[in-house]
Short mmCIF file of C-alpha atoms and ligand atoms in Angstrom, two decimals:
data_model
loop_
_atom_site.label_atom_id
_atom_site.label_comp_id
_atom_site.label_asym_id
_atom_site.label_seq_id
_atom_site.Cartn_x
_atom_site.Cartn_y
_atom_site.Cartn_z
CA MET R 1 -12.51 -32.57 0.85
CA LYS R 2 -13.65 -31.42 -2.59
CA LYS R 3 -16.47 -29.51 -1.00
CA THR R 4 -14.18 -27.69 1.43
CA VAL R 5 -11.92 -26.61 -1.42
CA LEU R 6 -14.89 -25.33 -3.36
CA ILE R 7 -16.19 -23.37 -0.39
CA LEU R 8 -12.76 -21.87 0.17
CA PHE R 9 -12.62 -20.86 -3.47
CA ALA R 10 -16.03 -19.24 -3.32
CA LEU R 11 -14.98 -17.37 -0.20
CA LEU R 12 -11.84 -16.12 -1.88
CA ILE R 13 -13.78 -14.83 -4.85
CA VAL R 14 -16.27 -13.00 -2.62
CA LEU R 15 -13.46 -11.48 -0.56
CA SER R 16 -11.47 -10.25 -3.51
CA ALA R 17 -14.59 -8.88 -5.21
CA SER R 18 -15.50 -6.85 -2.12
CA GLY R 19 -11.89 -5.68 -1.93
CA LEU R 20 -12.16 -4.38 -5.47
CA ALA R 21 -15.42 -2.68 -4.69
CA ALA R 22 -14.03 -0.58 -1.81
CA GLU R 23 -13.52 2.92 -3.14
CA LYS R 24 -9.95 4.17 -2.86
CA LEU R 25 -8.47 7.62 -2.41
CA SER R 26 -4.78 8.21 -2.81
CA VAL R 27 -3.39 11.08 -0.74
CA TYR R 28 0.16 12.45 -1.02
CA ASN R 29 1.13 14.85 1.75
CA TRP R 30 4.08 16.34 3.63
CA GLY R 31 5.32 14.36 6.63
CA ASP R 32 3.45 15.12 9.87
CA TYR R 33 0.99 17.28 7.98
CA ILE R 34 -2.27 15.66 9.00
CA ASP R 35 -3.58 13.96 12.11
CA MET R 36 -3.91 10.27 11.24
CA ASP R 37 -7.17 10.31 13.23
CA THR R 38 -8.49 12.76 10.62
CA ILE R 39 -7.88 10.14 7.97
CA ARG R 40 -9.41 7.35 10.02
CA GLN R 41 -12.50 9.44 10.69
CA PHE R 42 -12.88 10.18 6.98
CA GLU R 43 -12.62 6.47 6.17
CA LYS R 44 -15.20 5.65 8.81
CA GLU R 45 -17.66 8.30 7.69
CA THR R 46 -17.40 7.60 3.96
CA GLY R 47 -16.30 3.98 3.62
CA ILE R 48 -13.53 5.20 1.30
CA ASP R 49 -10.10 3.62 1.82
CA VAL R 50 -7.29 6.15 2.02
CA ILE R 51 -3.90 5.19 0.66
CA TYR R 52 -1.51 7.61 2.30
CA GLU R 53 2.04 8.52 1.26
CA VAL R 54 4.33 11.31 2.41
CA TYR R 55 7.01 13.57 0.96
CA GLU R 56 9.43 16.05 2.50
CA THR R 57 9.62 18.87 -0.03
CA ASN R 58 7.63 20.44 -2.84
CA GLU R 59 10.37 19.40 -5.24
CA ASP R 60 10.14 15.72 -4.22
CA MET R 61 6.37 15.76 -4.67
CA TYR R 62 6.64 17.52 -8.02
CA ALA R 63 9.27 15.10 -9.34
CA ARG R 64 7.13 12.12 -8.46
CA ILE R 65 4.10 13.54 -10.21
CA ALA R 66 5.99 14.89 -13.21
CA ASN R 67 7.74 11.62 -13.99
CA GLY R 68 4.32 10.06 -14.40
CA LYS R 69 5.11 7.00 -12.34
CA ALA R 70 2.54 7.67 -9.66
CA SER R 71 -0.94 9.09 -9.64
CA TYR R 72 -2.53 10.71 -6.61
CA ASP R 73 -5.98 12.12 -5.97
CA VAL R 74 -4.99 14.75 -3.42
CA ILE R 75 -1.71 16.66 -2.95
CA PHE R 76 -0.59 19.57 -0.74
CA PRO R 77 1.67 21.92 -2.73
CA SER R 78 2.87 25.32 -1.49
CA ASP R 79 2.09 28.61 -3.25
CA TYR R 80 4.92 28.64 -5.82
CA MET R 81 4.39 24.97 -6.59
CA VAL R 82 0.64 25.49 -7.09
CA GLU R 83 1.57 28.24 -9.56
CA ARG R 84 3.96 25.95 -11.41
CA MET R 85 1.52 23.05 -11.57
CA ILE R 86 -1.28 25.31 -12.83
CA ARG R 87 0.97 26.61 -15.60
CA GLU R 88 1.92 23.08 -16.58
CA ASN R 89 -1.71 21.87 -16.59
CA ARG R 90 -1.01 19.44 -13.81
CA LEU R 91 -4.02 20.35 -11.64
CA THR R 92 -7.77 19.73 -11.95
CA GLU R 93 -10.14 22.69 -11.67
CA ILE R 94 -12.05 22.47 -8.42
CA ASN R 95 -15.80 22.10 -8.67
CA TRP R 96 -16.82 24.38 -5.81
CA ASP R 97 -20.36 22.97 -5.75
CA ASN R 98 -18.77 19.89 -4.20
CA ILE R 99 -16.78 21.83 -1.59
CA PRO R 100 -19.54 23.67 0.32
CA ASN R 101 -17.30 23.94 3.40
CA VAL R 102 -15.07 26.41 1.57
CA LYS R 103 -17.38 28.97 3.17
CA ASN R 104 -15.37 28.41 6.36
CA ILE R 105 -12.15 29.69 4.82
CA ASP R 106 -11.32 33.30 5.57
CA PRO R 107 -11.71 35.12 2.19
CA ARG R 108 -8.35 36.84 2.73
CA PHE R 109 -6.67 33.51 1.99
CA MET R 110 -8.54 32.95 -1.27
CA SER R 111 -7.52 34.15 -4.75
CA GLN R 112 -3.89 34.77 -3.92
CA SER R 113 -1.30 35.55 -6.56
CA TYR R 114 -0.40 31.87 -7.11
CA ASP R 115 -4.01 31.05 -8.11
CA PRO R 116 -5.58 34.46 -8.79
CA GLU R 117 -9.03 33.19 -9.78
CA ASN R 118 -8.90 30.49 -7.13
CA LYS R 119 -9.72 27.72 -9.55
CA TYR R 120 -7.30 25.01 -8.48
CA SER R 121 -6.43 25.23 -4.81
CA VAL R 122 -8.05 25.18 -1.39
CA PRO R 123 -6.04 26.92 1.36
CA TYR R 124 -4.87 24.45 4.05
CA THR R 125 -2.23 26.07 6.27
CA TRP R 126 0.20 28.96 6.29
CA GLY R 127 3.32 29.97 8.14
CA THR R 128 6.71 31.60 8.23
CA MET R 129 10.27 30.37 8.24
CA GLY R 130 12.34 31.22 11.26
CA ILE R 131 14.83 30.05 13.85
CA LEU R 132 13.87 27.49 16.48
CA TYR R 133 16.38 27.89 19.31
CA ASN R 134 17.11 26.25 22.63
CA ALA R 135 17.31 29.06 25.18
CA ASP R 136 19.52 26.90 27.35
CA MET R 137 22.07 26.35 24.59
CA VAL R 138 22.33 29.77 22.92
CA GLU R 139 24.60 32.52 24.23
CA GLU R 140 22.03 35.21 23.49
CA THR R 141 18.49 35.33 22.15
CA PRO R 142 18.65 35.19 18.35
CA THR R 143 17.11 38.08 16.44
CA SER R 144 19.00 37.89 13.15
CA TRP R 145 19.78 35.24 10.54
CA GLU R 146 23.42 35.92 11.48
CA THR R 147 22.85 33.41 14.29
CA LEU R 148 23.08 30.72 11.63
CA MET R 149 26.66 31.85 10.94
CA ASP R 150 27.70 32.18 14.58
CA GLU R 151 30.83 30.12 15.23
CA ARG R 152 29.80 29.50 18.80
CA TYR R 153 27.25 27.06 17.41
CA GLU R 154 29.71 24.79 15.72
CA ASP R 155 28.07 21.46 14.88
CA SER R 156 24.93 22.68 16.64
CA ILE R 157 22.78 23.97 13.77
CA TYR R 158 20.20 22.15 11.67
CA MET R 159 19.34 23.43 8.24
CA LEU R 160 16.45 22.42 5.98
CA ASN R 161 17.14 19.94 3.22
CA SER R 162 14.89 21.91 0.89
CA PRO R 163 16.28 23.94 -2.04
CA ARG R 164 14.00 26.99 -2.19
CA ASP R 165 13.83 27.34 1.59
CA THR R 166 17.52 27.13 2.36
CA LEU R 167 18.74 29.02 -0.71
CA GLY R 168 16.03 31.63 -0.11
CA ILE R 169 17.26 32.31 3.43
CA ALA R 170 20.90 32.31 2.24
CA LEU R 171 19.93 34.91 -0.38
CA ILE R 172 18.35 37.09 2.32
CA MET R 173 21.50 36.70 4.43
CA CYS R 174 23.55 37.96 1.49
CA GLY R 175 21.22 40.96 1.23
CA TYR R 176 19.40 39.75 -1.90
CA ASP R 177 15.79 39.02 -2.75
CA LEU R 178 14.59 35.55 -1.76
CA ASN R 179 13.20 35.12 -5.27
CA SER R 180 16.43 36.16 -6.97
CA THR R 181 17.24 34.49 -10.28
CA ASN R 182 20.58 36.22 -10.72
CA PRO R 183 23.21 33.46 -11.09
CA ASP R 184 25.87 35.55 -9.33
CA GLU R 185 23.60 36.11 -6.35
CA LEU R 186 22.77 32.41 -6.19
CA GLU R 187 26.46 31.60 -6.36
CA ALA R 188 27.02 33.99 -3.42
CA ALA R 189 24.24 32.23 -1.50
CA LYS R 190 25.89 28.88 -2.18
CA GLN R 191 29.28 30.19 -1.02
CA LEU R 192 27.66 31.36 2.21
CA LEU R 193 26.23 27.89 2.77
CA ILE R 194 29.64 26.38 2.11
CA ARG R 195 31.17 28.68 4.75
CA GLN R 196 28.42 27.65 7.13
CA LYS R 197 29.08 23.90 6.75
CA PRO R 198 31.30 23.39 9.85
CA LEU R 199 28.48 24.72 11.99
CA VAL R 200 25.83 22.46 10.52
CA GLN R 201 25.08 19.14 12.19
CA GLY R 202 22.74 18.10 9.43
CA TYR R 203 20.40 18.95 6.60
CA VAL R 204 17.06 17.51 7.63
CA VAL R 205 13.34 18.04 7.20
CA ASP R 206 10.91 16.14 9.40
CA GLU R 207 13.57 14.76 11.78
CA VAL R 208 14.39 18.26 12.98
CA LYS R 209 11.49 18.15 15.42
CA ASP R 210 12.64 15.14 17.45
CA LYS R 211 16.23 16.33 17.38
CA MET R 212 15.37 19.77 18.73
CA ILE R 213 13.00 18.32 21.34
CA ARG R 214 15.85 16.08 22.55
CA GLY R 215 18.19 19.10 22.73
CA GLU R 216 20.62 17.85 20.09
CA ALA R 217 21.35 21.29 18.65
CA ALA R 218 21.17 24.93 19.71
CA VAL R 219 19.37 26.31 16.66
CA ALA R 220 17.51 25.17 13.58
CA LEU R 221 16.01 26.71 10.48
CA VAL R 222 12.38 25.60 10.61
CA TRP R 223 8.85 26.23 9.42
CA SER R 224 6.68 27.91 12.06
CA GLY R 225 4.31 24.96 12.51
CA ASP R 226 7.19 22.67 13.39
CA ALA R 227 8.13 25.16 16.11
CA THR R 228 4.54 25.07 17.40
CA TYR R 229 4.81 21.28 17.48
CA CYS R 230 8.13 21.26 19.38
CA MET R 231 7.73 24.04 21.93
CA PRO R 232 5.28 22.29 24.28
CA GLU R 233 7.61 19.26 24.31
CA ASN R 234 10.69 21.14 25.53
CA GLU R 235 10.26 24.33 27.51
CA ASP R 236 13.67 25.68 26.46
CA LEU R 237 12.60 25.93 22.83
CA ASN R 238 11.50 29.19 21.28
CA TYR R 239 10.92 30.61 17.81
CA VAL R 240 11.87 33.87 16.15
CA VAL R 241 11.37 35.35 12.69
CA PRO R 242 14.61 37.29 12.13
CA VAL R 243 14.60 41.06 11.66
CA GLU R 244 15.94 40.88 8.11
CA GLY R 245 12.63 39.33 7.03
CA SER R 246 11.74 35.86 5.90
CA ASN R 247 9.48 33.71 3.78
CA ILE R 248 5.74 33.44 4.38
CA PHE R 249 4.16 30.40 2.79
CA PHE R 250 0.66 29.24 1.96
CA ASP R 251 0.10 25.53 1.55
CA ALA R 252 -2.93 24.34 -0.36
CA VAL R 253 -4.86 21.19 -1.16
CA CYS R 254 -5.15 20.34 -4.85
CA ILE R 255 -6.29 17.56 -7.17
CA PRO R 256 -3.70 16.54 -9.77
CA SER R 257 -4.89 16.42 -13.38
CA ASN R 258 -4.28 12.68 -13.57
CA ALA R 259 -6.26 11.88 -10.40
CA LYS R 260 -8.27 8.68 -10.63
CA ASN R 261 -10.96 9.49 -8.09
CA VAL R 262 -11.91 13.17 -8.30
CA SER R 263 -15.20 12.76 -6.48
CA ALA R 264 -13.53 11.14 -3.46
CA ALA R 265 -10.85 13.85 -3.59
CA GLU R 266 -13.55 16.52 -3.39
CA LYS R 267 -15.20 14.72 -0.48
CA PHE R 268 -11.86 14.60 1.32
CA ILE R 269 -11.08 18.27 0.71
CA ASP R 270 -14.54 19.29 1.85
CA PHE R 271 -14.07 17.16 4.97
CA LEU R 272 -10.78 18.95 5.73
CA CYS R 273 -12.62 22.29 5.51
CA ARG R 274 -15.21 21.24 8.09
CA PRO R 275 -14.68 23.38 11.22
CA ASP R 276 -14.57 20.47 13.69
CA ILE R 277 -12.09 18.55 11.51
CA ALA R 278 -9.89 21.58 10.78
CA ALA R 279 -9.81 22.36 14.52
CA THR R 280 -8.76 18.90 15.72
CA ASN R 281 -6.34 18.58 12.85
CA TYR R 282 -4.78 21.92 13.86
CA GLU R 283 -4.21 20.66 17.39
CA TYR R 284 -1.99 17.94 15.93
CA VAL R 285 -0.34 19.64 12.95
CA GLY R 286 0.45 22.96 14.61
CA TYR R 287 0.53 25.14 11.51
CA ALA R 288 -1.63 28.28 11.31
CA ILE R 289 -4.92 27.68 9.52
CA PRO R 290 -7.08 29.84 7.24
CA ASN R 291 -10.30 28.21 8.49
CA GLN R 292 -12.09 31.02 10.32
CA ALA R 293 -14.96 28.82 11.51
CA ALA R 294 -12.49 26.36 13.03
CA ILE R 295 -10.66 29.18 14.79
CA GLU R 296 -13.96 30.43 16.24
CA LEU R 297 -14.80 26.91 17.34
CA MET R 298 -11.48 26.62 19.22
CA GLY R 299 -11.87 30.12 20.63
CA GLU R 300 -10.28 33.01 18.81
CA GLU R 301 -8.53 34.24 21.92
CA GLU R 302 -6.87 30.92 22.60
CA TYR R 303 -5.85 30.49 18.98
CA ASN R 304 -4.36 33.99 18.89
CA GLU R 305 -2.30 33.28 21.99
CA SER R 306 0.27 31.45 19.88
CA PRO R 307 2.94 34.04 19.03
CA VAL R 308 4.40 31.62 16.48
CA ASN R 309 1.21 31.39 14.46
CA ASN R 310 0.23 35.03 14.95
CA PRO R 311 3.29 37.10 14.17
CA PRO R 312 2.81 40.85 14.50
CA GLN R 313 2.02 42.75 11.31
CA GLU R 314 5.44 44.46 11.24
CA ILE R 315 7.06 41.03 10.99
CA LEU R 316 4.64 39.81 8.33
CA ASP R 317 5.35 42.98 6.35
CA LYS R 318 8.95 41.84 6.07
CA CYS R 319 8.04 38.40 4.78
CA GLN R 320 7.76 37.46 1.14
CA VAL R 321 6.12 34.61 -0.70
CA PHE R 322 8.17 32.35 -2.98
CA LYS R 323 7.25 32.86 -6.61
CA TYR R 324 7.44 30.27 -9.31
CA LEU R 325 10.52 31.24 -11.31
CA GLY R 326 9.84 29.44 -14.59
CA GLU R 327 12.93 28.33 -16.48
CA ASP R 328 15.15 29.90 -13.83
CA THR R 329 14.12 27.10 -11.46
CA LYS R 330 16.91 25.20 -13.21
CA ILE R 331 19.51 27.53 -11.71
CA TYR R 332 18.24 26.63 -8.24
CA ASP R 333 18.22 22.92 -9.06
CA GLN R 334 21.78 23.12 -10.29
CA VAL R 335 23.17 25.24 -7.45
CA TRP R 336 21.40 23.12 -4.85
CA THR R 337 22.51 19.78 -6.31
CA GLU R 338 26.10 20.99 -6.48
CA PHE R 339 25.94 22.12 -2.89
CA ILE R 340 24.07 19.30 -1.19
CA SER R 341 25.78 16.46 -3.02
CA ASP R 342 29.07 17.29 -1.40
CA PHE R 343 27.77 18.21 2.01
C1 N2P X 1 5.27 19.78 7.50
C2 N2P X 1 5.72 20.47 6.26
C3 N2P X 1 5.35 21.88 6.20
C4 N2P X 1 5.41 22.46 4.90
N1 N2P X 1 6.17 18.81 7.90
C5 N2P X 1 5.89 23.82 4.87
N2 N2P X 1 5.51 24.45 3.68
#
């Protein structure tokens, strides 16, 4: 009896010691923004355990990092949020010697305005905002953001529960710049969203995909990659970037300044830049990718067949990137909280 207890004890100690020894990498990403097989393959190849958590918006991710309660090794901020986090010293400079696969990234996606010397971010995906519509449920093919105010779609519109995205589009609909910091213009955008309320079935983020696939609404404000994800699942679904112009976004991979395992983070980022990994990951995620070698691997022609991920230049020319607005971000926070809390 004594002996058995002792053996059990010894076993416990060995088990917990090996548990401690396993290297860990903590990844914080948008929902549905990586193929879980990509993670499993990374774990298998490196022996590193990935702890994976998801968020729905840049603002949620930022709040969690800024309040200091959590530390992550890898995050996926968008352009304006990269800019903000650089300015606030919240990101680690990337050691490019450890990311040799960056050579696969099309140089056009490097050194953009949000990280001009490309010190802190590795391009991951890009896309536009637009309208996902169900051709069977709309009266005519949408071409304008006005569709989102069309009374025929009462209770049949989904909007994004994301402050910059939804206020940005409302600003465009009012004829203003999507980076406006003018309080009167933001108030006008909020009033427009209040007028729109009876038409809106819900403010959602990741759930929009299943809802649109099931045909629960006629139209939805979405990010292009979510349209790519939905369209093969329901042949009535289609995507349009409205004529008034829209937002184009660039999402990146970064290492927060309080990361605990920078070397594993670099291994992970380099892995994501590998052409075979970027290609299979693209098949799942659906967002356009900056990885030229992966695109060639999949076949450029096939990749370019997606009208959602390859909008014509005249459409791209009408799209603008969100900028970090400094102190004026507070106006957005305030207007958005006022609006969404009594939706
Ligand atoms: C994926 C989130 C995409 C982020 N669910 C758009 N910037």
